[in-house]
Structure formats: structure tokens, C-alpha cells
Amino acid sequence: MSFNGQARRVVVTGMGVVTPVGLSLDEFWQNLLAGKSGAAPITYFDTSGYDTKFACELKGFNPLKYMDRKLAQRCDPFTQYALAAAEIALNDAGLTANNMDKERVGVIVGSGIGGMGTYHKQQELLWSEKGPHRISPFFIPMMIADMAAGRISMRYGLKGPNYATTSACATSSHSVGDSFILIQRGDADIMVTGGSEAGICPMGIGGFNAMKALSTRNDSPQKASRPFDAGRDGFVMGEGAGILILESLEHATKRAAKIYAEVGGIGFTADAHHITEPAPGGEGAVRSMRTAIKDAGIGVDEVDYINTHGTSTPVGDKSETAAIKTVFGDRAYKLAINSTKSMIGHLLGAAGAVEAVVTILSIYHNKVHPTINYETPDPECDLNYIPNKAQDWKVEVAISNTFGFGGHNASILFKKYRQ
């Protein structure tokens, strides 16, 4: 809490992304509005033995644009992506290592899986004739999921709260929510927060194939991610990072920072139901959205837009649609509802942060991007999913939903900043 005993207001003053459809904030946003898909055949490894042969890879990313070669070689791609997105976000916020009170700036950046690609490569060395003595001394630091947060803090000398969250696909929404709470209670003035993921590797694709979670529409990758469409057959793997700069309103105002939006409230719940399937009727999602709305101190009739979890799985999309109807009643049909995953795929632990960026940009610009590949309506998914073409939409209040394996539900409510 702040010194007067009241929770401090928290605003968003900077954002950075590296994604399958854009390596800058503007490129990302413009490609989303244009309905561009990032899906294509996988280039990272030979997919001849895999059921799924495509994904949303991070095209054209060069880590040396953001770090020297030595650091790049000692970081798994998920950490490289996080460092890049953090640099973009800090620059966007007008923050440098020299104009921050570093003990009042924290970092919470999560990853659902961490360095899976590094693990795979080092395990191959172990199982080869080269044996255990060829395992890299950097293997463990490269693999562990907290290293993105650690590397960011070390790069800029940030000494406030520092850790990683891991809650599958809800990971980076929990990162953002935790950062919101820490600023509210006065433990930090600024938080660098979000998530990063680099799971497009043999074990990642093979593992999700084994559980029948991925689309196998190999003949038309760009049409494969089709949230809420009757022909959906699983999600498309994506990768990348999203970083937000959260700041107390008082601190942001003092330095005349640009303010994108205000964080209104958060809702974190658990299904306590099944390791991969959502609770019947999206019961856990219902409670997370209601909690976020209550935390923001507003009514359900004030919400204009929902950026859904919308993964393009048969059960998940139906469940989330049912949850939205339960929370909003007849108003559900008047909301703008879309799925960013239709274009960038599922970024797993980075999804929440990247989609929070999208939600905030929608508030800032009063535009909502399309849900592409929506061709055949599903009677159980009958809301306004902004099919195939972006729309102008007055967005004062919006919710970003993310739900993870293990029954983790996170809803973050953002609102247009008003003094």
C-alpha cells in the first residue's frame, strides 16, 4: 500500500514485442489489423516424422541486434526474446539504466516451459558418444525458466522484486498481475513484466502432437488456426515475447510519461478439475472474469471488448464462449470478441503478455483486430468474434483472458486512462 493507506493506481507506460507477425510494436499491430498469419512450415528441424509440420516461427529475429554474441550464445532463445522485448519496451517508455531508481524497479517475466530447445540439444550430447562431459556448463542457466527475469535485471541493474511465474498458458498474465499488486502496495514504482517462450523444437512439437493438441492441417498452415470456427482441429504453436512496463500513476505523472492505459483489476482462479480440459461451462473462467470486474469496481455493462484465450481447440473455444455468456448475459452478443492466436499461434507462457499488449493497443486506438479463418459458424460459438476484418470499436474497458493446463485461469482488466 502507499503511504496514505490506499492502493496506488497502476498504468502502462511502455510495451515491447517480438512475435511471428512483427518484431516491433507498430509492425505487430499493423499486421494484426491486416489479418496477417504467421504460420508456415517449420524450418528449425526436420518434421518428416511429425504429425504437425508447421508453426508460427519468429521470422527474421537477430539476437545480435539486442546483445553481443557472447551473451547470445549463453542464452536460450526464450531469454533472447525476452531481452529484446524488454529493450523495446523500456525504450518505448523512455526509461534507461540512468534515469531509474534501480532499487524501485522490479522484473517479473515468466515462461511456461523455459529452455526446452536447450534441454533437447544438451540431451543429445549426453546420449551421443561424447557423453556427459560434453554438456555445457551453461546448460542449467540457459534452461531454467527464471533466467529471462534474471538476465533483464542484470542487464539494467534493476534491484527490485525479481522472479518468474510458471503456470502454463496463464504464465505471463500472472506475471503482469503480480507486478500490478507489487506496485499497488508500494513495493516498486516500476515493473518490467511479461513472458517469453521458444517451444518450437522437436520435443515441443512432438509432445503436443502426442496429446493431440495441435492442428494437423499441414496442407494449409495459414488456415490452421481458426478459433471459434466449426472446423477447428487444434492450436498452432507460436513463439516470441511480450513485455509491459507497469508504473505507479504518481511516478508516471511526475516524469510526464506517455500512458497507454490503466490496469483496472485482476482475477486469478483455479478449475480444480482436469490437467488439460477446462471445467464444464468454463466455470473457472467465469469466476476469473467476475473477479477482475469486481476488482476494478465496475459493472459488467461497462466492458466493451474481450481478447479471448481462443486457442482453436474444440473444447476450449466452446467453454470460453459459454463462460462469456454466463458472465455477461445478453450483453455478450454486443461485445467485441477476438483471438490474436488466429494469427500468431499460441505463444504458451508468453501468450498472456502479448495478448495484453493487443488489448491495450485496442483501447489506445479504438480498433479491434479480426479473428481470421472464421468461415463456418459453430452453433455453440455464436458471439461477435470480429470475423476476418478489423473493426473500429470504442473500447473504454477490456479484458484479456488466459487459461492454462493445470486449471489456471487469469483475467486482466484494462481501461482507458482518465485523470
Coordinates of C-alpha atoms in Angstrom, one line a residue:
M1 CA 0.0 0.0 0.0
S2 CA 1.1 3.6 -0.5
F3 CA 1.8 5.9 2.4
N4 CA -1.8 7.1 2.7
G5 CA -3.0 3.5 3.1
Q6 CA -4.7 3.4 -0.4
A7 CA -3.8 1.0 -3.2
R8 CA -1.9 3.0 -5.8
R9 CA -3.2 3.3 -9.4
V10 CA -1.1 1.5 -12.0
V11 CA -0.7 2.4 -15.6
V12 CA 1.1 1.0 -18.7
T13 CA 3.8 3.3 -20.0
G14 CA 5.7 1.1 -22.4
M15 CA 5.3 -2.1 -24.4
G16 CA 7.6 -4.3 -26.5
V17 CA 7.0 -7.5 -28.5
V18 CA 8.8 -9.9 -30.8
T19 CA 6.2 -12.0 -32.5
P20 CA 5.7 -14.2 -35.6
V21 CA 4.0 -11.2 -37.3
G22 CA 6.2 -8.4 -36.2
L23 CA 9.4 -7.6 -34.4
S24 CA 8.3 -4.1 -33.4
L25 CA 5.2 -2.8 -31.8
D26 CA 4.0 -0.9 -34.9
E27 CA 4.7 -3.8 -37.3
F28 CA 3.0 -6.2 -35.0
W29 CA -0.1 -4.0 -34.6
Q30 CA -0.4 -3.2 -38.3
N31 CA -0.1 -6.8 -39.4
L32 CA -2.8 -7.8 -36.8
L33 CA -5.2 -5.2 -38.2
A34 CA -4.4 -6.5 -41.7
G35 CA -5.2 -10.1 -40.7
K36 CA -1.8 -11.5 -41.5
S37 CA -1.0 -15.1 -40.5
G38 CA 2.4 -16.0 -39.1
A39 CA 2.0 -19.7 -39.8
A40 CA 4.3 -21.5 -42.2
P41 CA 6.2 -24.8 -42.5
I42 CA 8.7 -25.4 -39.7
T43 CA 12.3 -24.5 -40.6
Y44 CA 14.1 -25.2 -37.3
F45 CA 14.2 -29.0 -37.7
D46 CA 13.2 -31.9 -40.0
T47 CA 9.5 -32.5 -39.5
S48 CA 9.1 -35.6 -41.7
G49 CA 8.2 -37.8 -38.8
Y50 CA 5.8 -35.4 -37.1
D51 CA 2.1 -35.2 -37.4
T52 CA 2.3 -31.4 -37.4
K53 CA 4.8 -29.8 -39.8
F54 CA 4.1 -26.1 -39.3
A55 CA 4.2 -23.4 -36.7
C56 CA 4.4 -19.6 -36.2
E57 CA 8.1 -19.2 -36.0
L58 CA 9.9 -15.9 -35.2
K59 CA 11.0 -14.8 -38.6
G60 CA 14.0 -12.6 -39.1
F61 CA 14.9 -12.3 -35.5
N62 CA 18.6 -11.5 -35.0
P63 CA 19.7 -11.6 -31.3
L64 CA 22.8 -9.6 -32.2
K65 CA 20.6 -6.5 -32.7
Y66 CA 19.9 -6.6 -29.0
M67 CA 23.0 -8.2 -27.4
D68 CA 26.6 -9.2 -28.1
R69 CA 27.5 -12.6 -29.5
K70 CA 28.9 -13.8 -26.2
L71 CA 25.6 -13.2 -24.3
A72 CA 23.5 -14.5 -27.2
Q73 CA 25.4 -17.8 -27.1
R74 CA 24.8 -18.2 -23.4
C75 CA 21.1 -17.6 -23.6
D76 CA 18.3 -19.9 -24.8
P77 CA 16.1 -18.3 -27.5
F78 CA 13.4 -17.7 -24.9
T79 CA 15.8 -15.5 -22.9
Q80 CA 17.0 -13.7 -26.1
Y81 CA 13.4 -12.9 -27.0
A82 CA 12.7 -11.6 -23.5
L83 CA 15.8 -9.3 -23.6
A84 CA 14.8 -8.0 -27.0
A85 CA 11.2 -7.3 -26.0
A86 CA 12.4 -5.7 -22.7
E87 CA 14.7 -3.3 -24.6
I88 CA 11.9 -2.3 -26.9
A89 CA 9.5 -1.7 -24.0
L90 CA 12.0 0.3 -21.9
N91 CA 12.8 2.5 -24.9
D92 CA 9.1 2.9 -25.6
A93 CA 8.6 4.1 -22.0
G94 CA 11.6 6.5 -22.2
L95 CA 13.4 4.6 -19.5
T96 CA 17.2 3.9 -19.3
A97 CA 19.6 2.5 -16.8
N98 CA 20.5 6.1 -15.9
N99 CA 17.0 7.6 -15.2
M100 CA 15.6 4.9 -12.9
D101 CA 15.9 4.4 -9.2
K102 CA 17.0 0.8 -9.7
E103 CA 16.0 -0.4 -6.2
R104 CA 12.4 0.7 -7.0
V105 CA 12.3 -1.2 -10.3
G106 CA 11.4 -4.9 -10.4
V107 CA 11.2 -7.6 -13.1
I108 CA 8.7 -10.5 -13.3
V109 CA 9.0 -12.3 -16.6
G110 CA 7.7 -15.9 -16.8
S111 CA 8.0 -18.8 -19.2
G112 CA 5.7 -21.8 -19.4
I113 CA 8.5 -24.2 -20.4
G114 CA 11.8 -22.4 -20.4
G115 CA 14.7 -23.6 -22.4
M116 CA 13.2 -26.8 -23.9
G117 CA 15.3 -26.4 -27.1
T118 CA 18.5 -26.2 -25.0
Y119 CA 17.5 -29.2 -23.0
H120 CA 16.9 -31.2 -26.2
K121 CA 20.3 -30.2 -27.7
Q122 CA 22.2 -31.0 -24.5
Q123 CA 20.4 -34.3 -24.0
E124 CA 21.5 -35.3 -27.5
L125 CA 25.1 -34.6 -26.4
L126 CA 24.6 -36.8 -23.3
W127 CA 23.3 -39.7 -25.3
S128 CA 25.9 -39.4 -28.0
E129 CA 29.4 -41.0 -27.8
K130 CA 30.6 -37.7 -26.4
G131 CA 28.9 -38.4 -23.1
P132 CA 28.2 -36.2 -20.0
H133 CA 31.5 -34.3 -20.0
R134 CA 30.4 -32.5 -23.2
I135 CA 27.3 -31.0 -21.5
S136 CA 27.7 -27.2 -21.5
P137 CA 28.4 -25.5 -18.1
F138 CA 25.7 -23.0 -19.2
F139 CA 23.1 -25.8 -19.7
I140 CA 21.3 -25.2 -16.4
P141 CA 21.3 -21.4 -16.5
M142 CA 20.2 -21.4 -20.1
M143 CA 17.3 -23.8 -19.4
I144 CA 15.7 -22.6 -16.2
A145 CA 12.6 -20.5 -16.6
D146 CA 13.6 -17.7 -14.3
M147 CA 16.6 -16.7 -16.4
A148 CA 14.8 -14.3 -18.6
A149 CA 13.9 -12.2 -15.5
G150 CA 17.4 -12.6 -14.1
R151 CA 19.1 -11.5 -17.3
I152 CA 16.9 -8.5 -17.7
S153 CA 17.6 -7.3 -14.1
M154 CA 21.3 -7.8 -14.6
R155 CA 21.4 -6.0 -17.9
Y156 CA 19.9 -2.9 -16.4
G157 CA 20.9 -3.2 -12.8
L158 CA 17.3 -3.5 -11.6
K159 CA 17.2 -4.5 -7.9
G160 CA 13.5 -4.5 -7.1
P161 CA 11.3 -7.7 -6.8
N162 CA 12.6 -10.2 -9.3
Y163 CA 11.3 -13.7 -10.2
A164 CA 9.5 -15.8 -12.8
T165 CA 6.0 -17.2 -12.8
T166 CA 5.1 -20.6 -14.4
S167 CA 1.5 -21.5 -14.9
A168 CA 1.4 -22.9 -18.4
C169 CA -0.5 -20.7 -20.8
A170 CA -1.5 -18.3 -18.0
T171 CA 2.1 -17.7 -17.0
S172 CA 2.6 -14.1 -18.2
S173 CA -0.8 -12.9 -17.2
H174 CA 0.2 -14.0 -13.7
S175 CA 3.4 -12.1 -14.2
V176 CA 1.5 -8.9 -15.1
G177 CA -1.0 -9.4 -12.3
D178 CA 1.7 -9.9 -9.7
S179 CA 3.5 -6.8 -10.9
F180 CA 0.3 -4.8 -10.6
I181 CA -0.1 -5.9 -7.0
L182 CA 3.5 -5.1 -6.1
I183 CA 3.1 -1.5 -7.4
Q184 CA -0.3 -1.1 -5.8
R185 CA 1.1 -1.9 -2.4
G186 CA 4.2 0.2 -2.8
D187 CA 6.9 -2.4 -3.2
A188 CA 8.0 -1.0 -6.5
D189 CA 7.4 2.1 -8.6
I190 CA 8.1 0.4 -12.0
M191 CA 7.8 -3.2 -13.0
V192 CA 9.2 -4.8 -16.2
T193 CA 6.8 -7.7 -16.7
G194 CA 5.6 -10.3 -19.2
G195 CA 6.6 -13.6 -20.7
S196 CA 8.7 -15.4 -23.3
E197 CA 8.6 -18.8 -25.0
A198 CA 10.6 -20.7 -27.5
G199 CA 8.9 -24.1 -27.7
I200 CA 9.1 -24.8 -31.4
C201 CA 11.6 -27.7 -31.2
P202 CA 11.4 -31.4 -31.6
M203 CA 10.3 -32.1 -28.1
G204 CA 7.8 -29.3 -28.1
I205 CA 6.0 -30.2 -31.3
G206 CA 6.3 -33.9 -30.6
G207 CA 4.9 -33.6 -27.1
F208 CA 1.9 -31.5 -28.1
N209 CA 1.3 -33.9 -31.0
A210 CA 1.3 -36.8 -28.6
M211 CA -1.5 -35.2 -26.6
K212 CA -3.4 -34.4 -29.8
A213 CA -3.4 -30.7 -29.0
L214 CA -2.0 -29.3 -32.3
S215 CA -3.7 -28.8 -35.6
T216 CA -2.5 -31.1 -38.4
R217 CA -3.8 -29.0 -41.3
N218 CA -0.4 -29.4 -43.0
D219 CA -1.7 -28.6 -46.5
S220 CA -2.8 -25.0 -45.4
P221 CA -0.8 -23.8 -42.4
Q222 CA -2.2 -20.2 -42.6
K223 CA -5.7 -21.5 -42.4
A224 CA -5.0 -23.9 -39.5
S225 CA -5.5 -21.6 -36.5
R226 CA -9.3 -20.9 -36.7
P227 CA -10.6 -20.1 -33.2
F228 CA -14.4 -20.5 -32.8
D229 CA -14.8 -21.8 -36.3
A230 CA -16.6 -25.1 -36.6
G231 CA -13.7 -26.7 -38.5
R232 CA -11.1 -26.0 -35.8
D233 CA -8.9 -29.0 -35.0
G234 CA -6.3 -27.8 -32.5
F235 CA -3.9 -24.9 -31.9
V236 CA -0.8 -23.8 -33.8
M237 CA 2.4 -23.4 -31.9
G238 CA 3.9 -19.9 -31.7
E239 CA 6.9 -18.3 -30.1
G240 CA 8.1 -14.9 -29.0
A241 CA 7.9 -12.5 -26.1
G242 CA 5.8 -9.6 -24.8
I243 CA 7.0 -7.1 -22.1
L244 CA 4.9 -4.4 -20.4
I245 CA 6.2 -1.5 -18.3
L246 CA 3.8 -1.0 -15.4
E247 CA 4.3 2.1 -13.4
S248 CA 2.5 3.8 -10.5
L249 CA 0.4 6.7 -11.8
E250 CA 2.2 9.1 -9.4
H251 CA 5.6 8.1 -10.7
A252 CA 4.5 8.2 -14.4
T253 CA 2.9 11.6 -14.0
K254 CA 6.0 13.1 -12.3
R255 CA 8.1 12.1 -15.3
A256 CA 5.4 13.1 -17.8
A257 CA 5.3 9.6 -19.3
K258 CA 3.1 8.5 -22.1
I259 CA 0.2 6.4 -20.7
Y260 CA -1.3 3.7 -22.9
A261 CA -4.0 2.5 -20.4
E262 CA -4.6 1.8 -16.8
V263 CA -4.7 -1.6 -15.1
G264 CA -8.1 -1.8 -13.6
G265 CA -8.3 -5.3 -11.9
I266 CA -7.2 -8.9 -12.0
G267 CA -8.9 -12.2 -11.5
F268 CA -7.0 -15.4 -10.8
T269 CA -8.8 -18.7 -10.2
A270 CA -8.4 -22.5 -10.5
D271 CA -10.6 -25.1 -12.1
A272 CA -9.5 -27.9 -9.8
H273 CA -10.9 -30.2 -12.5
H274 CA -8.6 -31.7 -15.1
I275 CA -5.0 -31.4 -16.2
T276 CA -5.8 -30.1 -19.7
E277 CA -9.6 -29.7 -20.2
P278 CA -11.4 -26.6 -18.8
A279 CA -14.1 -27.0 -16.2
P280 CA -17.6 -27.6 -17.6
G281 CA -19.2 -24.4 -18.9
G282 CA -15.9 -22.6 -18.3
E283 CA -16.8 -22.3 -14.6
G284 CA -13.3 -21.2 -13.6
A285 CA -13.2 -18.6 -16.4
V286 CA -16.5 -17.3 -15.2
R287 CA -15.0 -16.6 -11.7
S288 CA -11.8 -15.1 -13.1
M289 CA -13.7 -12.6 -15.3
R290 CA -16.1 -11.8 -12.5
T291 CA -13.2 -11.3 -10.0
A292 CA -11.4 -8.9 -12.4
I293 CA -14.5 -6.9 -12.9
K294 CA -15.2 -6.7 -9.2
D295 CA -11.6 -5.8 -8.5
A296 CA -11.9 -2.9 -10.9
G297 CA -15.0 -1.7 -9.2
I298 CA -17.1 -1.6 -12.3
G299 CA -20.2 -3.3 -13.7
V300 CA -20.4 -6.0 -16.4
D301 CA -22.2 -3.5 -18.6
E302 CA -19.0 -1.3 -18.8
V303 CA -16.9 -3.9 -20.6
D304 CA -16.6 -3.4 -24.3
Y305 CA -14.1 -5.9 -25.6
I306 CA -12.6 -9.3 -24.7
N307 CA -9.3 -10.6 -26.1
T308 CA -10.0 -14.3 -25.6
H309 CA -7.8 -17.2 -24.8
G310 CA -9.3 -18.6 -28.1
T311 CA -6.8 -21.3 -28.9
S312 CA -8.7 -23.0 -31.8
T313 CA -9.3 -26.2 -29.8
P314 CA -12.8 -27.8 -30.0
V315 CA -13.4 -27.9 -26.2
G316 CA -11.6 -24.7 -25.2
D317 CA -13.3 -22.3 -27.5
K318 CA -16.8 -23.7 -26.7
S319 CA -16.0 -23.4 -23.0
E320 CA -14.8 -19.8 -23.1
T321 CA -17.8 -18.8 -25.2
A322 CA -20.1 -20.3 -22.6
A323 CA -18.2 -18.5 -19.8
I324 CA -18.6 -15.2 -21.5
K325 CA -22.3 -15.7 -21.9
T326 CA -22.6 -16.7 -18.2
V327 CA -20.8 -13.5 -17.1
F328 CA -22.4 -11.0 -19.5
G329 CA -25.8 -12.4 -20.3
D330 CA -27.4 -10.7 -23.3
R331 CA -24.5 -8.2 -23.4
A332 CA -22.2 -11.0 -24.5
Y333 CA -23.6 -10.5 -28.0
K334 CA -22.8 -6.8 -28.0
L335 CA -19.1 -7.2 -27.1
A336 CA -16.2 -7.2 -29.5
I337 CA -14.5 -10.6 -29.1
N338 CA -11.4 -11.8 -30.9
S339 CA -8.5 -14.2 -30.8
T340 CA -5.0 -13.0 -31.5
K341 CA -3.9 -16.6 -31.7
S342 CA -5.7 -16.9 -35.1
M343 CA -2.6 -15.0 -36.5
I344 CA 0.3 -15.6 -34.2
G345 CA -0.5 -19.0 -32.9
H346 CA -0.3 -20.0 -29.3
L347 CA 2.8 -18.5 -27.5
L348 CA 2.2 -20.6 -24.4
G349 CA 3.7 -18.8 -21.5
A350 CA 4.2 -15.6 -23.5
A351 CA 0.6 -15.6 -24.7
G352 CA -0.9 -13.6 -21.8
A353 CA 1.6 -10.7 -22.1
V354 CA 1.5 -10.4 -25.9
E355 CA -2.3 -10.5 -25.8
A356 CA -2.3 -7.9 -23.0
V357 CA -0.3 -5.7 -25.3
V358 CA -3.0 -6.2 -28.0
T359 CA -5.8 -5.4 -25.6
I360 CA -4.1 -2.2 -24.5
L361 CA -3.5 -1.2 -28.2
S362 CA -7.2 -1.7 -28.8
I363 CA -8.0 0.6 -26.0
Y364 CA -5.5 3.2 -27.2
H365 CA -6.5 3.2 -30.8
N366 CA -10.2 2.2 -30.5
K367 CA -9.7 -0.6 -33.0
V368 CA -10.0 -4.4 -32.7
H369 CA -8.2 -6.8 -35.0
P370 CA -10.0 -9.7 -36.7
T371 CA -10.2 -13.3 -35.8
I372 CA -9.0 -14.7 -39.1
N373 CA -10.1 -18.0 -40.7
Y374 CA -13.6 -17.7 -39.3
E375 CA -15.5 -19.4 -42.1
T376 CA -18.1 -21.8 -40.8
P377 CA -20.1 -20.8 -37.7
D378 CA -20.3 -23.2 -34.8
P379 CA -23.8 -23.1 -33.2
E380 CA -22.1 -23.3 -29.7
C381 CA -19.8 -20.4 -30.6
D382 CA -22.2 -17.7 -31.7
L383 CA -20.7 -14.4 -30.5
N384 CA -19.2 -11.5 -32.4
Y385 CA -15.7 -12.7 -33.0
I386 CA -14.8 -9.9 -35.4
P387 CA -14.6 -12.3 -38.3
N388 CA -11.8 -11.8 -40.8
K389 CA -11.7 -8.0 -40.9
A390 CA -10.6 -5.4 -38.4
Q391 CA -13.3 -3.0 -37.0
D392 CA -13.3 0.4 -35.4
W393 CA -14.7 -0.1 -31.9
K394 CA -14.9 2.3 -29.0
V395 CA -13.0 0.5 -26.2
E396 CA -13.1 2.0 -22.8
V397 CA -12.8 -1.2 -20.8
A398 CA -11.4 -4.5 -22.0
I399 CA -10.5 -7.9 -20.5
S400 CA -7.6 -10.2 -21.6
N401 CA -8.2 -13.9 -20.8
T402 CA -5.6 -16.6 -20.5
F403 CA -6.2 -20.2 -19.3
G404 CA -3.5 -22.8 -18.7
F405 CA -3.1 -26.5 -18.4
G406 CA -3.5 -27.5 -14.7
G407 CA -6.7 -25.4 -14.5
H408 CA -5.0 -22.0 -14.1
N409 CA -7.3 -19.0 -15.1
A410 CA -6.2 -15.4 -15.3
S411 CA -8.2 -12.4 -16.4
I412 CA -6.8 -8.9 -16.5
L413 CA -9.0 -5.9 -17.0
F414 CA -7.6 -2.8 -18.6
K415 CA -9.3 0.6 -19.0
K416 CA -8.7 3.8 -20.9
Y417 CA -6.7 6.2 -18.7
R418 CA -8.6 9.1 -17.3
Q419 CA -7.1 11.6 -14.9

